Structure formats: C-alpha cells, structure tokens
Coordinates of C-alpha atoms in Angstrom, one line a residue:
M1 CA -71.1 -97.9 -143.7
F2 CA -69.6 -94.8 -141.8
T3 CA -65.9 -94.7 -142.5
R4 CA -63.2 -92.5 -141.4
N5 CA -62.8 -90.8 -144.7
K6 CA -66.0 -89.2 -144.2
V7 CA -64.1 -86.9 -141.7
S8 CA -62.4 -84.9 -144.5
Y9 CA -65.6 -84.8 -146.6
T10 CA -67.8 -83.3 -143.3
C11 CA -65.0 -81.0 -142.4
F12 CA -65.3 -79.5 -146.1
L13 CA -69.0 -79.1 -145.5
I14 CA -68.5 -77.3 -142.3
L15 CA -66.1 -74.9 -144.1
I16 CA -69.0 -74.4 -146.7
L17 CA -71.4 -74.0 -144.1
L18 CA -69.2 -71.3 -142.1
S19 CA -68.7 -69.0 -144.9
L20 CA -72.4 -69.1 -145.8
L21 CA -73.3 -68.5 -142.2
F22 CA -70.5 -65.8 -141.2
S23 CA -71.6 -63.9 -144.4
Q24 CA -75.0 -63.4 -142.5
T25 CA -73.1 -61.9 -139.3
V26 CA -72.5 -58.2 -138.9
S27 CA -69.0 -57.3 -140.2
A28 CA -67.0 -54.5 -138.6
D29 CA -68.2 -52.2 -141.3
Q30 CA -71.8 -52.9 -141.1
Q31 CA -74.3 -51.4 -138.3
G32 CA -77.2 -53.3 -136.6
Q33 CA -80.1 -51.9 -134.7
Y34 CA -80.1 -50.8 -131.2
G35 CA -82.7 -51.8 -128.5
G36 CA -84.8 -54.4 -127.1
T37 CA -84.3 -57.6 -125.0
L38 CA -82.7 -60.8 -126.4
N39 CA -84.4 -63.8 -124.5
V40 CA -81.9 -66.7 -124.4
G41 CA -83.0 -70.2 -123.2
V42 CA -80.2 -72.5 -121.9
A43 CA -80.3 -76.2 -120.3
D44 CA -78.1 -75.5 -117.3
N45 CA -78.0 -73.3 -114.4
P46 CA -74.2 -72.1 -114.0
P47 CA -72.7 -73.1 -110.6
T48 CA -70.9 -70.0 -110.3
L49 CA -70.0 -66.9 -112.2
D50 CA -66.5 -66.8 -111.2
W51 CA -64.6 -67.4 -114.1
H52 CA -61.3 -67.6 -112.8
F53 CA -62.2 -70.8 -110.8
T54 CA -64.4 -73.0 -112.9
T55 CA -64.6 -74.8 -116.4
A56 CA -68.2 -74.9 -116.4
N57 CA -69.8 -74.1 -119.7
A58 CA -72.5 -72.7 -118.0
T59 CA -70.6 -70.2 -116.3
R60 CA -68.8 -68.9 -119.4
H61 CA -72.1 -68.8 -121.3
V62 CA -72.9 -65.8 -118.9
S63 CA -69.6 -64.4 -117.9
K64 CA -68.2 -63.6 -121.4
Y65 CA -70.5 -60.4 -121.5
I66 CA -69.3 -59.2 -118.1
W67 CA -65.6 -59.8 -118.2
E68 CA -62.8 -59.6 -120.7
G69 CA -59.3 -61.6 -120.6
L70 CA -55.8 -60.0 -121.2
V71 CA -55.7 -62.1 -124.4
V72 CA -58.2 -64.1 -126.2
F73 CA -58.6 -66.8 -128.6
D74 CA -60.2 -66.1 -131.9
A75 CA -62.6 -68.3 -134.0
N76 CA -59.2 -69.8 -135.6
D77 CA -57.8 -70.4 -132.2
Q78 CA -55.2 -67.9 -132.8
I79 CA -54.1 -65.7 -129.8
Q80 CA -55.5 -62.1 -130.0
P81 CA -55.2 -59.0 -127.9
M82 CA -58.0 -57.4 -125.7
L83 CA -57.2 -55.7 -122.3
A84 CA -53.6 -56.5 -123.0
K85 CA -52.7 -54.5 -126.3
D86 CA -49.3 -56.4 -126.7
W87 CA -47.1 -58.8 -124.7
K88 CA -43.8 -60.2 -125.1
A89 CA -41.3 -62.6 -123.5
S90 CA -37.7 -62.1 -122.2
E91 CA -35.1 -63.9 -124.3
D92 CA -34.6 -66.4 -121.4
G93 CA -38.3 -67.0 -121.4
L94 CA -38.6 -66.3 -117.6
T95 CA -40.2 -62.7 -117.8
W96 CA -43.4 -61.8 -119.5
T97 CA -44.5 -58.0 -119.8
F98 CA -48.0 -57.3 -120.5
H99 CA -48.9 -53.5 -122.1
L100 CA -52.6 -52.8 -121.2
L101 CA -55.2 -50.7 -123.0
E102 CA -55.4 -47.1 -121.6
G103 CA -58.7 -45.5 -120.4
V104 CA -60.7 -48.8 -120.0
R105 CA -63.6 -48.5 -117.4
F106 CA -65.0 -51.1 -115.2
H107 CA -68.9 -51.2 -114.8
N108 CA -68.5 -49.0 -111.5
G109 CA -66.8 -46.3 -113.3
K110 CA -63.3 -46.9 -112.1
E111 CA -60.4 -46.9 -114.7
M112 CA -58.7 -50.2 -115.1
T113 CA -54.7 -50.1 -114.0
A114 CA -52.1 -52.4 -113.8
E115 CA -53.1 -52.8 -110.1
D116 CA -56.3 -54.5 -111.1
A117 CA -54.4 -56.6 -113.5
V118 CA -52.0 -57.6 -111.1
A119 CA -54.6 -58.7 -108.3
S120 CA -56.5 -60.5 -110.9
L121 CA -53.5 -62.4 -112.4
K122 CA -52.4 -63.3 -109.0
R123 CA -55.8 -64.7 -108.2
W124 CA -56.1 -66.5 -111.5
V125 CA -52.7 -68.2 -110.8
E126 CA -53.8 -69.5 -107.5
I127 CA -57.4 -70.9 -108.1
C128 CA -57.6 -71.4 -111.9
P129 CA -58.3 -75.1 -113.2
F130 CA -54.9 -75.0 -114.8
R131 CA -52.9 -73.7 -111.7
V132 CA -50.6 -76.9 -111.7
S133 CA -49.2 -75.4 -115.1
L134 CA -48.6 -72.2 -113.3
E135 CA -46.8 -73.3 -110.4
P136 CA -43.4 -71.8 -111.6
V137 CA -44.9 -68.3 -111.5
S138 CA -42.7 -66.5 -108.8
S139 CA -43.8 -62.8 -109.1
I140 CA -46.5 -60.7 -110.5
K141 CA -46.2 -56.8 -110.2
A142 CA -47.0 -53.4 -111.8
I143 CA -44.1 -51.9 -113.7
D144 CA -46.1 -48.6 -114.1
K145 CA -49.8 -47.5 -114.4
Y146 CA -50.5 -49.7 -117.7
T147 CA -47.7 -52.3 -117.6
V148 CA -47.7 -55.8 -115.9
E149 CA -44.6 -58.1 -115.5
L150 CA -44.8 -61.8 -114.7
K151 CA -42.0 -63.9 -113.6
S152 CA -41.4 -67.5 -113.4
E153 CA -38.8 -69.8 -112.2
E154 CA -39.1 -72.2 -115.4
K155 CA -40.2 -71.1 -118.8
I156 CA -43.8 -71.0 -119.4
G157 CA -44.1 -70.4 -123.0
A158 CA -47.6 -71.5 -123.3
L159 CA -48.5 -68.5 -120.9
P160 CA -50.7 -66.7 -123.2
A161 CA -52.2 -69.8 -124.6
L162 CA -53.1 -70.4 -120.9
M163 CA -54.4 -67.0 -120.2
A164 CA -56.8 -67.3 -123.5
L165 CA -58.4 -70.2 -122.6
R166 CA -62.2 -70.1 -122.4
S167 CA -62.5 -72.1 -119.5
G168 CA -61.0 -70.8 -116.1
H169 CA -60.3 -67.8 -118.3
C170 CA -57.8 -65.0 -117.2
V171 CA -59.9 -62.1 -116.8
V172 CA -59.6 -58.6 -115.0
M173 CA -61.4 -57.5 -112.2
P174 CA -61.3 -54.4 -109.9
K175 CA -58.5 -55.2 -107.3
E176 CA -61.0 -54.4 -104.4
V177 CA -63.6 -57.0 -105.8
C178 CA -61.3 -60.0 -106.2
E179 CA -58.1 -59.6 -104.1
G180 CA -58.1 -62.2 -101.4
V181 CA -61.5 -63.9 -102.3
P182 CA -61.4 -67.6 -102.5
G183 CA -62.2 -69.6 -105.7
G184 CA -65.9 -69.8 -106.4
K185 CA -66.8 -67.3 -103.6
L186 CA -66.8 -64.3 -105.7
T187 CA -69.9 -62.0 -105.0
E188 CA -69.5 -58.9 -106.9
Y189 CA -69.9 -59.3 -110.8
I190 CA -67.8 -56.4 -111.9
G191 CA -65.9 -56.5 -115.4
T192 CA -65.3 -54.4 -118.5
G193 CA -67.1 -56.2 -121.1
P194 CA -70.0 -54.7 -123.1
Y195 CA -72.8 -55.9 -120.9
Q196 CA -72.9 -55.6 -117.2
F197 CA -74.3 -57.8 -114.6
D198 CA -78.0 -56.9 -113.1
V199 CA -80.0 -59.5 -111.7
W200 CA -79.6 -63.3 -110.8
Q201 CA -82.7 -65.0 -110.0
L202 CA -81.4 -68.3 -109.1
D203 CA -82.4 -71.4 -111.1
Q204 CA -84.4 -69.0 -113.1
Y205 CA -82.7 -66.3 -115.2
I206 CA -79.7 -63.9 -115.1
K207 CA -80.1 -60.4 -116.6
L208 CA -77.4 -58.3 -118.0
V209 CA -77.9 -54.7 -119.4
R210 CA -75.7 -52.6 -121.8
F211 CA -72.6 -51.2 -120.4
D212 CA -72.8 -47.8 -122.0
G213 CA -68.9 -47.1 -121.0
Y214 CA -67.5 -49.9 -122.9
H215 CA -64.0 -49.3 -124.2
H216 CA -64.7 -49.9 -127.9
A217 CA -60.9 -50.3 -128.4
Y218 CA -61.5 -52.9 -131.3
D219 CA -64.3 -51.1 -133.4
G220 CA -63.7 -51.6 -136.8
V221 CA -61.8 -54.9 -136.2
E222 CA -63.6 -58.1 -137.6
P223 CA -65.4 -60.0 -135.0
S224 CA -63.8 -63.6 -134.4
G225 CA -64.4 -65.6 -131.3
Y226 CA -63.8 -63.8 -128.4
A227 CA -61.7 -61.3 -130.5
G228 CA -62.6 -58.2 -132.4
E229 CA -65.2 -55.6 -132.3
K230 CA -67.9 -56.0 -129.6
K231 CA -71.1 -54.1 -129.9
A232 CA -73.9 -54.3 -127.5
Y233 CA -76.9 -53.8 -129.7
M234 CA -79.6 -54.9 -127.2
D235 CA -80.7 -53.1 -124.1
E236 CA -80.4 -56.3 -122.2
I237 CA -79.8 -60.0 -122.4
I238 CA -81.9 -62.5 -120.4
I239 CA -80.1 -65.9 -120.0
N240 CA -83.2 -68.1 -118.7
T241 CA -82.4 -71.6 -117.1
V242 CA -84.7 -74.2 -118.7
P243 CA -83.7 -77.7 -118.1
E244 CA -86.7 -79.3 -119.7
T245 CA -85.9 -79.9 -123.6
S246 CA -89.5 -79.8 -124.6
T247 CA -90.1 -76.4 -122.9
L248 CA -87.0 -75.1 -124.4
L249 CA -88.0 -76.2 -127.9
A250 CA -91.6 -74.8 -127.6
G251 CA -90.4 -71.5 -126.3
L252 CA -88.3 -70.9 -129.5
E253 CA -91.2 -72.0 -131.5
T254 CA -93.6 -69.4 -129.8
G255 CA -91.3 -66.7 -129.7
E256 CA -90.6 -66.6 -125.9
F257 CA -87.1 -67.2 -126.5
D258 CA -85.1 -65.4 -129.4
V259 CA -82.0 -68.2 -129.1
I260 CA -81.9 -71.6 -127.5
E261 CA -79.1 -74.1 -127.3
P262 CA -78.3 -76.6 -127.0
I263 CA -80.8 -78.6 -129.4
Q264 CA -79.8 -82.3 -129.9
P265 CA -79.6 -83.7 -133.3
M266 CA -82.7 -85.8 -132.9
E267 CA -84.5 -82.8 -131.9
A268 CA -83.5 -80.7 -135.0
P269 CA -86.0 -82.1 -137.6
R270 CA -89.1 -80.7 -135.6
L271 CA -87.8 -77.2 -136.2
E272 CA -86.1 -77.5 -139.7
E273 CA -89.4 -76.8 -141.5
N274 CA -90.3 -73.7 -139.4
K275 CA -89.7 -70.6 -141.6
D276 CA -89.4 -68.3 -138.5
I277 CA -86.3 -70.3 -137.2
N278 CA -82.9 -70.6 -138.1
L279 CA -80.8 -73.6 -137.2
Q280 CA -76.7 -73.7 -136.6
R281 CA -75.0 -77.0 -136.5
Y282 CA -71.6 -77.0 -134.9
P283 CA -69.2 -79.5 -133.5
K284 CA -69.7 -79.5 -129.7
W285 CA -68.4 -82.7 -127.9
S286 CA -65.4 -84.7 -127.9
L287 CA -66.7 -87.6 -125.9
T288 CA -64.5 -89.5 -123.3
S289 CA -65.0 -91.8 -120.8
L290 CA -62.3 -91.7 -117.8
F291 CA -60.5 -94.5 -115.9
N292 CA -60.1 -94.6 -112.1
T293 CA -56.4 -95.8 -112.0
Y294 CA -56.7 -96.0 -108.1
G295 CA -58.6 -99.2 -108.5
I296 CA -58.4 -102.1 -110.6
L297 CA -58.1 -100.1 -113.7
G298 CA -54.7 -99.1 -112.3
D299 CA -53.4 -102.1 -114.4
I300 CA -52.6 -100.8 -118.0
R301 CA -53.5 -104.0 -119.7
L302 CA -57.2 -103.6 -118.6
R303 CA -57.3 -100.4 -119.9
K304 CA -55.8 -101.0 -123.2
A305 CA -57.7 -103.9 -123.4
M306 CA -61.0 -102.0 -123.4
V307 CA -59.7 -99.4 -125.8
I308 CA -58.6 -101.7 -128.4
A309 CA -61.6 -104.2 -128.2
L310 CA -64.3 -101.2 -129.0
D311 CA -66.3 -100.6 -132.0
M312 CA -66.5 -96.9 -131.7
E313 CA -68.7 -96.4 -134.8
E314 CA -71.2 -98.4 -133.0
I315 CA -70.9 -96.2 -129.9
M316 CA -71.2 -93.2 -131.6
L317 CA -74.2 -94.3 -133.8
A318 CA -75.9 -95.2 -130.4
V319 CA -75.1 -91.5 -129.4
G320 CA -75.9 -89.7 -132.5
K321 CA -78.6 -91.9 -133.9
K322 CA -77.6 -90.9 -137.6
P323 CA -74.1 -90.8 -139.3
E324 CA -74.5 -87.1 -140.1
N325 CA -74.8 -86.4 -136.5
I326 CA -71.1 -87.8 -135.7
E327 CA -67.5 -87.8 -136.5
L328 CA -65.1 -90.8 -136.1
V329 CA -62.0 -89.1 -134.8
S330 CA -59.4 -90.6 -132.5
S331 CA -58.3 -87.0 -131.1
S332 CA -60.0 -83.5 -130.0
Y333 CA -58.8 -82.3 -133.0
L334 CA -60.2 -82.7 -136.6
E335 CA -57.9 -83.5 -139.6
N336 CA -57.8 -79.8 -140.7
S337 CA -56.5 -78.5 -137.2
F338 CA -52.8 -77.6 -136.5
W339 CA -53.1 -79.6 -133.6
F340 CA -54.1 -82.8 -135.2
T341 CA -51.1 -85.3 -135.2
G342 CA -52.7 -88.7 -136.4
E343 CA -50.9 -90.5 -133.4
K344 CA -54.1 -91.6 -131.8
E345 CA -55.3 -93.4 -135.2
K346 CA -53.0 -96.2 -134.3
C347 CA -55.2 -97.2 -131.6
Y348 CA -58.5 -96.1 -132.6
N349 CA -61.7 -98.1 -133.5
L350 CA -59.4 -101.5 -133.7
K351 CA -62.5 -103.7 -132.8
D352 CA -59.7 -106.2 -131.7
V353 CA -61.6 -108.4 -129.4
E354 CA -58.9 -111.2 -129.5
G355 CA -56.2 -109.0 -128.4
A356 CA -58.2 -107.9 -125.9
K357 CA -59.0 -110.9 -124.2
K358 CA -55.3 -111.9 -124.3
L359 CA -54.4 -108.6 -122.4
M360 CA -57.3 -109.5 -119.8
K361 CA -55.8 -112.9 -119.3
E362 CA -52.4 -111.6 -118.7
A363 CA -53.7 -109.1 -116.1
G364 CA -55.3 -111.9 -114.3
Y365 CA -58.8 -110.5 -114.6
K366 CA -61.3 -112.9 -113.3
G367 CA -64.7 -111.1 -113.6
E368 CA -64.3 -108.4 -110.7
E369 CA -66.9 -105.9 -110.8
L370 CA -66.5 -102.6 -112.6
I371 CA -68.8 -99.6 -111.9
M372 CA -69.6 -97.4 -114.9
M373 CA -70.9 -93.9 -113.4
T374 CA -72.9 -91.9 -115.8
T375 CA -76.0 -89.7 -115.9
K376 CA -79.2 -89.5 -117.9
H377 CA -78.7 -85.3 -117.5
Y378 CA -76.8 -85.4 -120.9
P379 CA -78.3 -88.0 -123.1
W380 CA -74.9 -88.3 -125.0
A381 CA -73.3 -89.6 -121.7
F382 CA -75.9 -92.3 -120.9
D383 CA -76.0 -93.5 -124.5
M384 CA -72.2 -93.6 -124.4
A385 CA -72.1 -95.6 -121.2
I386 CA -74.6 -97.9 -122.5
G387 CA -72.8 -98.6 -125.9
I388 CA -69.3 -99.1 -124.0
V389 CA -70.8 -101.5 -121.3
E390 CA -72.7 -103.5 -123.8
Q391 CA -69.5 -104.3 -125.9
L392 CA -67.1 -105.0 -123.1
S393 CA -69.5 -107.2 -121.4
K394 CA -69.6 -109.4 -124.3
I395 CA -65.8 -110.1 -123.9
G396 CA -65.9 -110.7 -120.1
F397 CA -66.0 -107.7 -118.4
N398 CA -68.3 -107.4 -115.4
F399 CA -69.9 -104.1 -115.1
K400 CA -72.5 -102.6 -112.9
M401 CA -74.2 -99.4 -114.3
D402 CA -74.4 -96.2 -111.8
V403 CA -76.8 -93.8 -112.8
V404 CA -76.8 -90.5 -111.1
D405 CA -77.5 -86.8 -111.5
W406 CA -75.0 -84.6 -112.9
P407 CA -73.8 -82.8 -109.6
T408 CA -73.9 -86.2 -107.9
L409 CA -71.4 -87.6 -110.5
V410 CA -69.1 -84.6 -110.3
E411 CA -69.0 -85.2 -106.5
R412 CA -68.5 -88.8 -106.8
R413 CA -65.9 -88.8 -109.3
A414 CA -63.4 -86.7 -107.0
K415 CA -63.3 -89.8 -104.9
K416 CA -60.8 -92.6 -105.3
E417 CA -63.1 -95.4 -104.8
G418 CA -67.0 -96.2 -105.8
W419 CA -66.4 -95.8 -109.4
D420 CA -64.1 -97.4 -112.0
I421 CA -65.1 -95.1 -115.3
F422 CA -66.9 -92.0 -115.5
T423 CA -68.5 -90.5 -118.7
S424 CA -67.9 -87.0 -119.7
A425 CA -66.9 -84.7 -122.9
V426 CA -64.9 -81.8 -123.7
S427 CA -65.8 -78.9 -126.1
P428 CA -63.3 -78.3 -128.7
M429 CA -59.9 -77.3 -127.4
P430 CA -58.0 -74.2 -128.7
D431 CA -54.8 -75.6 -127.4
P432 CA -54.0 -79.1 -125.8
I433 CA -52.6 -77.4 -123.0
M434 CA -56.2 -76.8 -121.8
G435 CA -56.0 -80.6 -121.0
V436 CA -53.0 -80.5 -119.0
Q437 CA -54.6 -81.1 -115.7
N438 CA -56.0 -84.4 -116.9
Y439 CA -52.4 -86.0 -116.8
M440 CA -50.8 -84.6 -113.6
G441 CA -52.5 -86.9 -111.0
N442 CA -54.9 -84.4 -109.3
Y443 CA -57.8 -84.9 -111.9
P444 CA -60.6 -87.6 -111.0
G445 CA -59.3 -90.8 -111.4
G446 CA -55.5 -89.9 -110.6
Y447 CA -53.9 -90.7 -114.0
T448 CA -50.2 -89.8 -114.4
S449 CA -46.8 -90.8 -115.3
P450 CA -43.3 -89.5 -115.5
E451 CA -43.5 -89.9 -119.5
I452 CA -46.7 -88.0 -119.6
R453 CA -46.0 -85.4 -117.3
E454 CA -42.5 -84.8 -119.4
Y455 CA -44.4 -84.6 -122.8
M456 CA -46.9 -82.4 -121.4
G457 CA -44.1 -80.2 -119.6
E458 CA -42.5 -79.6 -122.9
L459 CA -45.9 -78.2 -124.3
L460 CA -46.3 -75.9 -121.5
R461 CA -42.4 -74.6 -121.4
E462 CA -41.9 -74.3 -125.2
T463 CA -42.8 -71.2 -127.3
D464 CA -42.2 -72.5 -130.6
P465 CA -45.5 -73.7 -132.0
V466 CA -43.5 -76.5 -134.0
K467 CA -41.8 -77.9 -130.8
R468 CA -45.1 -77.7 -129.0
L469 CA -46.8 -79.6 -132.0
E470 CA -43.8 -82.3 -131.7
A471 CA -44.5 -82.6 -127.7
W472 CA -48.2 -83.1 -128.2
A473 CA -47.7 -85.9 -130.8
K474 CA -45.4 -87.6 -128.4
A475 CA -48.0 -87.1 -125.8
E476 CA -50.7 -88.4 -128.0
A477 CA -48.4 -91.6 -128.8
Y478 CA -47.9 -92.3 -125.3
L479 CA -51.4 -92.1 -124.5
C480 CA -52.2 -94.7 -127.3
E481 CA -49.9 -97.3 -125.5
N482 CA -51.2 -96.0 -122.0
P483 CA -54.8 -94.8 -122.2
S484 CA -56.2 -92.5 -119.7
G485 CA -59.7 -93.2 -121.0
I486 CA -61.9 -94.0 -123.9
N487 CA -62.5 -91.5 -126.5
P488 CA -65.1 -92.7 -129.0
G489 CA -65.3 -89.4 -131.4
L490 CA -67.0 -86.1 -131.8
T491 CA -70.8 -85.0 -131.7
F492 CA -72.7 -81.9 -132.9
E493 CA -75.4 -80.0 -131.6
Y494 CA -77.7 -77.1 -132.9
R495 CA -78.3 -73.7 -132.0
G496 CA -81.9 -72.3 -132.6
S497 CA -82.7 -68.4 -133.3
R498 CA -85.7 -66.7 -134.5
S499 CA -85.6 -65.4 -138.1
N500 CA -85.3 -61.3 -136.8
I501 CA -82.2 -62.3 -134.8
K502 CA -79.2 -61.0 -136.9
G503 CA -75.4 -61.3 -136.4
L504 CA -75.2 -64.5 -134.7
P505 CA -71.9 -66.2 -135.8
L506 CA -71.5 -69.9 -136.5
F507 CA -69.2 -71.0 -133.2
N508 CA -69.3 -74.0 -130.7
E509 CA -71.0 -71.7 -128.3
G510 CA -73.4 -68.7 -128.5
L511 CA -71.7 -65.4 -129.0
F512 CA -74.2 -62.5 -128.7
F513 CA -71.7 -59.5 -129.0
N514 CA -72.8 -57.6 -132.3
V515 CA -76.1 -59.3 -132.2
Y516 CA -79.4 -57.6 -132.8
K517 CA -83.2 -57.8 -133.5
E518 CA -84.3 -56.8 -136.8
K519 CA -87.4 -54.7 -136.4
E520 CA -90.4 -55.4 -138.3

C-alpha cells in the first residue's frame, strides 16, 4: 500500500541522490575539457524562443543558454544575482533600484547598459505571462549607465521573484532588438549567455555555439540552478527535436545523442543495465486537471464533489505504473519545501463518495454531459484523464472524452465553451507567485474570486517571507474549499546521458553550463 508517509522517506532518498550526483558535477574550482559537440535529444520543438513571452518548457530548454536575467533562482529556489549585481527596495516598497554588472557584452559585441535593461524590462512587464501582477508598475528608467529604477503605484514585494521565474524569464536583450516587438514576434536572438544562437532548422534542431566574449562575472562561484559559474566547455550544442520516444531512446543507446530528456519511468529499465549510460531521476510534474468555471462547473458544489470523491493513489498509479514513480502530495510543494503549508492535506485523497453524491444532489446535477479534454502527446495527461473519468463516472458524472493533439488542446482551452476539464501539469515552482495568473480570471477556465485575488495580492505585495508564506497558506486553505482543479500528485522523469558526459547536475531540467565531454 502506497501511503502519505512515503513522501518524507522519498524526499530523504532524493536528498541522498542529490548529494551523490552533485559530487560528480564540475565544481567552481575544477576544470573540465574544452571542445566538441553536445548532441541533445528532446521531445518538443519550441513554439518560440521569445523567453519574455512564454511559459513553454521547450523554449526555456534553449533560451537559457542564450539569455540571462537580472536575477535568477538557484537550485534551492533562492534568488541570486546575475546581470544585476545587487538590488534594493525603498522603505515604502514603491521603488526598486537595480545595479548592473559592468563590462558585459552582448553576442553582437555591444556593451550592455541600463538602456538595454530598461527596454527589456518594459517589454517584459507588457507581455510576460505574469503581467497581471505587474499592472501597478508606473515607470522604468535609467538613472545612469549601469543603474535602473522601477517605480510602482502599489507595493510589488515579490518583484525579484517574478523576475527570477524561469518561465517568462526577465532576460536582457539589446534595446534595438526588443523595443516595440510584440510578444512571440522576436526574430533576433541576441543575449549575454555563454552560448549564442547559430541556426534553427524548424522541427529538426537548434544549434548554439560558444560565445567567446562571455563576461565570466561569477567564475569561482559554485554553480547552482541558473546561478553561479557558467563555463561553455562545448564548441557547440545541438538541440534536436525527436518526438518519437523509440527514436530518442535508440539515439542515446547508439551514441547519436549525448543527452536525452525526458525519459518516462516505464522506459528507464531498458537503459539501467547499459554501462555506457547514466540515468538521473528527478521530480518533474505536479499533475493538475483544471475546471472550466464558465460552464456547469461554475457551481462550486460540483467541483468540490469531484475533488473529495477521488482516490488519488489509484489515479497516480495509473500514471506512474509503480509506487516509486509517484508522490502522493496535495500541493505543488513537497514537505521539505519552505512553501509547503499542509492546508491542502485537509481536502486531499478523501475518497468521500457519499459526501460527493450529497453535493451533486444539492447542485441539482442530472447527468449533464461533461467534456474531459486531454491528449496522448503526454502519456501522463491521458492516463490521468482516464483515471479521473473512470472514478467519477461510477458516482454519476456523465463524461465524454475529447482526445486531441497538444496544440489543439492549448487552442481550445482558451475558449469559454467546448470543454469542462482539461489535463495539464506544472513543473516544480520556485515561488507560488508563478501560479498567480491561474486565479485572476484570465487563465483558461476563468477561475477567480475576490478572496483568492486578495490572498494572491498579499503574496505579491509583501516582501517579508513569513508574511508571504502566511498569505499562501490562506490561499491554499481557500482553494481546498473552492477548488480550481484536481491535483492528484507528483510524477518523476529521467534524464539519460552517455557515460563520457561530465558535469551534468541533478535538476528538474537539463543544465549544460559547465558540462563537457571526457576525451578518451
């Protein structure tokens, strides 16, 4: 029987794995070997490389080598400097001042100045996925060549966290490249990162080459997440789009690819016995199925009935196949996280069928058809949908499955009609402010309320971490009673690499800074 107390045990095992695997990475005082090509295989083609604009994981997996943010999250979800060497808020919290690194060069040879940071910040504020949180921003200007000032009409205590988010990242581009360019329409990919853009062969590969003019401002600082030292040991990185799982796995086995991700847990045993391959297991997806509140599920009683009825363990085992591939967690955060509040434990995995039926009766539900929209593009999405529909159909909900490709699902979920639940997932969030757009009424499904806007507003405004945690606890308690979706648990994925690839850290996405090929 897979029970909740396994979470703590598995977290302990993860920490042990982290300590072992991090010891194999290149530390700041070690040297790797320069030269060669890193061939990477991934499943998805990025819809755009415009990192300001999108939350797409496929975009981030390329853009993080080209661009850098003013501030970044490290591997422990702490905010660290990058292109901004320091920053501070005024006493009233309405003015933020950022001091930039000096002498940083873009890939086109131009020096980065405050003018570039201002143009980039203005564009990010206007088009990023979290722009609703940035509406209070009133002005952004250069104070001198290396100082930027941002003013707001209301406190945005979470501003550094918003800027550091890895999705919709606040990166700096040359002013002439980004100024006035609409979201998703960026055509020049010029940044300050250790690798620079070379070629994009659509639906095939993206090629990056070493940037010899990189600033190396953090040489000697231990690499951690997006922070710290970044050495470009490889001459080039080629990121290949390979949607067929069998081709991806075979490519790693033959040596065509040096690194591939993701590898689903059911595929990992095939590779475990291969002495030429190393596997890394990491927590990847917090599964969710979001409600459409514009339709019949605008009735909170029906949404709550679904949540309290479900056996989450049964759903997660349908997804992960084995207990070791899943975690039964009520939140996006594990118990050892600063952001774990425990509030959603009160409404998680209750399996309260009678309580659910009572709520359905109170709501006057009479078997109206509900559309579950999902995709087979991600196996976990389809398996989750099947698990939810099978259980809820047994207690009287009438479901129709609508199985579409991923782009179609993304297109349809933006509409107010034609669906009632869609399957999705989020990667581990370094800060819950990353999910603020889900609760403001402008995300697919339209979920919002005065109460959740108030709690998320507190989370946004406060600078004190303890007060921010208190606001998040109130938000999670409210979501327990007023659910926006179904959150069954957490899944794991694997990353595979050839045994001669060194310096690859254990992280929930591939990081090829400081990675090199060991020469025979």
